[in-house]
Amino acid sequence: MALDFDNCYRALAARDRNFDGRFFVGVKSTRIYCRPICPARTPRRDRCSFYATATEAEAAGFVPCLRCRPELAPGNASVDAKAQLAKRAAVMLEKNAGLRIETLAARLGVTARHLRRALRDELGLTPTQLRQRSRIAKAKQLLQKTKLPLTRIAYDSGFASLRRFNAVFRQLEGRAPSALRKAR
Amino acid sequence: MALDFDNCYRALAARDRNFDGRFFVGVKSTRIYCRPICPARTPRRDRCSFYATATEAEAAGFVPCLRCRPELAPGNASVDAKAQLAKRAAVMLEKNAGLRIETLAARLGVTARHLRRALRDELGLTPTQLRQRSRIAKAKQLLQKTKLPLTRIAYDSGFASLRRFNAVFRQLEGRAPSALRKAR
DNA sequence: AATCTCGCCGCTTTCGGACGCGACAGTGGA
DNA sequence: TCCACTGTCGCGTCCGAAAGCGGCGAGATT
């Protein structure tokens, strides 16, 4: 699909994430240029001009927006904070599956409330769900790649009790842990 | 209307301002008591008990809510901040009709954005509209009680130009300044 | 002939949209 | 009984659009 004016404006109006980095928009009334995903309200069509790179927009006399920071590498702007946070939370949980949500949030520098919002928006999961997925993923590895007893696996994958391990496993995988191992 | 359980619960669910101060609600699950206008989510009906005074609720073992501060005189809680802010803004504009919104907000200790929201929610007006009403009210006084020339009145009521005075007066009063004077 | 009014017009301000992130209370699940 | 999760707000940031502002004059009024 060609990056012509119409397609760019449509992507801009929709804040379509797929177009982030593929073009930039300069707004005549403010002399500011943005990434297409910028949360600022959509500019009037007749005040937009589109550029393939930040450099070109800059050359045309536009100043970078302070929210989406089109002049920086993606991921460093405040507008990317939520996605960044979700990613970091996932990584931390991977490493340490027995972490209280409150503690996790504190380590990430936000409140638990905000962490939950970020995960909901980015992954559609609550922190607990994310943690359980981590644990079960690890458990499946161990189940298939080792011959460790289930009790051991439950602990190693972050569960504090066998009972929870069995319950969660069944809920996410639809069958008991031993069934998976048996099926090889 | 009697302050029975049903009426209290209805008022609570509606956060009806008219009932503020008339009763207090204790919530069993949290052992906290609130004013009926508290922004916290409405408690389940079967966990509510109602009291006529804060003291009674306290005596029943409830702890005061930190948001609506039922133990304080109304107006001192954070939940009353918006109404307070709106009132103070109106007073300041009355005194000093030639104040930039940004400056006014700063003096009140908030951002202009927040001041606008507060005025919208409390009075249904933008700061400018409020200011213009102040100015026009003062102008009407002078028009009817004195024989000062319009130029003078415009300045005294806070306008910085005759041009704006005429325009705003017409907009709010539906006629030109001289028309009011003529009509006595 | 003063004094008023009001259209035109560039320049500022103001206003609202869309988020970020915090606080606190209430519910429900393990 | 904790802990996790959600509802409901407060208040901040930044941006784009819209409105306000105040000269300049030309009619209109008195």
Short mmCIF file of C-alpha atoms in Angstrom, two decimals, chain B:
data_model
loop_
_atom_site.label_atom_id
_atom_site.label_comp_id
_atom_site.label_asym_id
_atom_site.label_seq_id
_atom_site.Cartn_x
_atom_site.Cartn_y
_atom_site.Cartn_z
CA MET B 1 -39.03 12.44 53.70
CA ALA B 2 -37.89 9.96 56.30
CA LEU B 3 -34.25 8.99 56.48
CA ASP B 4 -34.95 5.28 56.49
CA PHE B 5 -32.64 2.62 55.11
CA ASP B 6 -34.06 2.67 51.60
CA ASN B 7 -33.91 6.41 51.19
CA CYS B 8 -30.41 6.53 52.55
CA TYR B 9 -29.20 3.82 50.22
CA ARG B 10 -30.77 5.53 47.26
CA ALA B 11 -29.18 8.85 48.17
CA LEU B 12 -25.87 7.08 48.61
CA ALA B 13 -26.06 5.33 45.26
CA ALA B 14 -26.89 8.64 43.60
CA ARG B 15 -24.20 10.52 45.56
CA ASP B 16 -26.96 13.05 46.11
CA ARG B 17 -25.41 16.28 47.31
CA ASN B 18 -28.57 17.25 49.10
CA PHE B 19 -27.99 14.55 51.64
CA ASP B 20 -24.44 15.49 52.45
CA GLY B 21 -24.22 16.02 56.18
CA ARG B 22 -27.65 14.56 56.83
CA PHE B 23 -26.40 11.05 57.37
CA PHE B 24 -23.31 8.86 57.25
CA VAL B 25 -22.79 5.34 56.04
CA GLY B 26 -20.71 2.64 57.68
CA VAL B 27 -19.44 -0.19 55.50
CA LYS B 28 -19.06 -3.51 57.26
CA SER B 29 -16.47 -5.03 54.96
CA THR B 30 -14.00 -2.23 55.48
CA ARG B 31 -15.04 -0.80 58.85
CA ILE B 32 -14.93 2.64 57.23
CA TYR B 33 -17.64 5.27 57.30
CA CYS B 34 -18.28 7.92 54.64
CA ARG B 35 -20.38 10.89 53.65
CA PRO B 36 -23.11 10.05 51.13
CA ILE B 37 -21.28 11.97 48.41
CA CYS B 38 -18.05 9.99 48.70
CA PRO B 39 -16.64 9.13 45.25
CA ALA B 40 -15.73 5.60 46.34
CA ARG B 41 -17.76 2.92 44.59
CA THR B 42 -21.13 2.28 46.12
CA PRO B 43 -21.01 -0.44 48.80
CA ARG B 44 -23.21 -3.46 48.65
CA ARG B 45 -26.57 -2.81 50.20
CA ASP B 46 -26.30 -5.56 52.80
CA ARG B 47 -23.04 -4.19 54.10
CA CYS B 48 -24.32 -0.70 54.83
CA SER B 49 -25.50 0.76 58.07
CA PHE B 50 -26.60 4.36 58.42
CA TYR B 51 -26.04 6.90 61.15
CA ALA B 52 -27.30 10.41 61.68
CA THR B 53 -23.97 11.74 62.88
CA ALA B 54 -20.30 11.02 62.46
CA THR B 55 -20.00 10.49 66.18
CA GLU B 56 -22.52 7.68 66.11
CA ALA B 57 -20.72 5.94 63.29
CA GLU B 58 -17.48 6.32 65.15
CA ALA B 59 -19.09 4.89 68.27
CA ALA B 60 -20.17 1.88 66.25
CA GLY B 61 -16.51 1.18 65.55
CA PHE B 62 -16.08 2.72 62.11
CA VAL B 63 -13.04 4.63 60.98
CA PRO B 64 -13.44 7.82 58.91
CA CYS B 65 -12.80 7.65 55.17
CA LEU B 66 -9.71 9.48 53.97
CA ARG B 67 -11.32 10.85 50.86
CA CYS B 68 -14.52 12.44 52.10
CA ARG B 69 -13.33 12.99 55.69
CA PRO B 70 -16.74 12.62 57.37
CA GLU B 71 -15.27 13.60 60.72
CA LEU B 72 -14.37 17.11 59.57
CA ALA B 73 -16.50 20.13 58.85
CA PRO B 74 -17.63 19.98 55.21
CA GLY B 75 -15.36 21.87 52.88
CA ASN B 76 -12.12 20.62 54.35
CA ALA B 77 -11.92 17.30 52.55
CA SER B 78 -10.13 16.68 49.30
CA VAL B 79 -13.46 15.71 47.84
CA ASP B 80 -14.67 19.28 48.33
CA ALA B 81 -11.62 20.78 46.70
CA LYS B 82 -13.26 21.34 43.35
CA ALA B 83 -16.19 23.33 44.70
CA GLN B 84 -13.84 25.29 46.90
CA LEU B 85 -11.61 26.06 43.97
CA ALA B 86 -14.49 27.28 41.85
CA LYS B 87 -15.68 29.57 44.59
CA ARG B 88 -12.26 31.03 45.19
CA ALA B 89 -11.75 31.58 41.48
CA ALA B 90 -15.02 33.48 41.24
CA VAL B 91 -14.06 35.71 44.14
CA MET B 92 -10.64 36.46 42.74
CA LEU B 93 -12.08 37.37 39.37
CA GLU B 94 -14.57 39.68 41.02
CA LYS B 95 -11.73 41.57 42.62
CA ASN B 96 -9.40 41.55 39.68
CA ALA B 97 -11.23 41.27 36.40
CA GLY B 98 -8.08 41.73 34.36
CA LEU B 99 -6.28 38.56 35.34
CA ARG B 100 -4.87 36.07 32.90
CA ILE B 101 -6.33 32.60 33.36
CA GLU B 102 -2.91 31.07 33.70
CA THR B 103 -2.02 33.55 36.43
CA LEU B 104 -5.30 33.06 38.21
CA ALA B 105 -4.80 29.31 38.22
CA ALA B 106 -1.26 29.66 39.50
CA ARG B 107 -2.44 31.83 42.37
CA LEU B 108 -4.99 29.18 43.22
CA GLY B 109 -2.30 26.56 43.16
CA VAL B 110 -3.51 24.49 40.23
CA THR B 111 -2.94 24.31 36.48
CA ALA B 112 -5.16 26.26 34.12
CA ARG B 113 -6.39 22.95 32.76
CA HIS B 114 -7.62 21.87 36.11
CA LEU B 115 -9.23 25.19 36.87
CA ARG B 116 -11.20 24.93 33.65
CA ARG B 117 -12.43 21.50 34.58
CA ALA B 118 -13.45 22.62 38.04
CA LEU B 119 -15.40 25.59 36.72
CA ARG B 120 -17.09 23.48 34.11
CA ASP B 121 -18.14 20.89 36.67
CA GLU B 122 -19.24 23.37 39.32
CA LEU B 123 -20.63 26.30 37.37
CA GLY B 124 -20.88 25.10 33.81
CA LEU B 125 -18.73 28.02 32.68
CA THR B 126 -15.28 28.53 31.28
CA PRO B 127 -13.00 30.92 33.17
CA THR B 128 -13.40 33.49 30.45
CA GLN B 129 -17.15 33.31 30.61
CA LEU B 130 -17.02 33.77 34.33
CA ARG B 131 -14.74 36.76 33.95
CA GLN B 132 -16.94 38.30 31.33
CA ARG B 133 -19.96 37.94 33.53
CA SER B 134 -18.15 39.68 36.33
CA ARG B 135 -17.15 42.50 34.07
CA ILE B 136 -20.57 42.95 32.54
CA ALA B 137 -22.23 42.85 35.94
CA LYS B 138 -20.00 45.66 37.12
CA ALA B 139 -20.58 47.59 33.90
CA LYS B 140 -24.33 47.33 34.30
CA GLN B 141 -24.06 48.77 37.76
CA LEU B 142 -22.09 51.73 36.50
CA LEU B 143 -24.36 52.23 33.53
CA GLN B 144 -27.43 52.49 35.68
CA LYS B 145 -26.03 54.17 38.77
CA THR B 146 -23.69 56.74 37.17
CA LYS B 147 -23.43 59.03 34.19
CA LEU B 148 -19.87 58.11 33.31
CA PRO B 149 -19.07 57.94 29.59
CA LEU B 150 -18.93 54.46 28.13
CA THR B 151 -15.22 54.64 27.56
CA ARG B 152 -14.71 55.15 31.25
CA ILE B 153 -17.11 52.39 32.24
CA ALA B 154 -15.46 49.91 29.91
CA TYR B 155 -12.13 50.49 31.59
CA ASP B 156 -13.50 50.54 35.11
CA SER B 157 -15.25 47.25 34.67
CA GLY B 158 -12.08 45.56 33.58
CA PHE B 159 -12.05 45.67 29.80
CA ALA B 160 -8.88 46.74 28.13
CA SER B 161 -10.55 48.00 25.00
CA LEU B 162 -13.79 49.62 24.04
CA ARG B 163 -13.97 47.28 21.14
CA ARG B 164 -14.26 44.22 23.37
CA PHE B 165 -16.59 45.91 25.80
CA ASN B 166 -19.13 46.53 23.11
CA ALA B 167 -18.83 43.08 21.65
CA VAL B 168 -19.10 41.23 24.95
CA PHE B 169 -21.92 43.39 26.24
CA ARG B 170 -23.95 42.73 23.16
CA GLN B 171 -23.24 39.03 23.37
CA LEU B 172 -24.34 38.66 26.97
CA GLU B 173 -27.08 41.26 27.17
CA GLY B 174 -28.43 41.13 23.67
CA ARG B 175 -28.13 44.87 23.15
CA ALA B 176 -25.59 47.66 23.07
CA PRO B 177 -24.47 49.35 26.30
CA SER B 178 -26.15 52.65 25.49
CA ALA B 179 -29.45 50.84 25.03
CA LEU B 180 -29.43 49.74 28.65
CA ARG B 181 -28.73 53.21 29.91
CA LYS B 182 -31.44 54.64 27.76
CA ALA B 183 -33.94 52.15 29.07
CA ARG B 184 -32.92 53.33 32.53
#
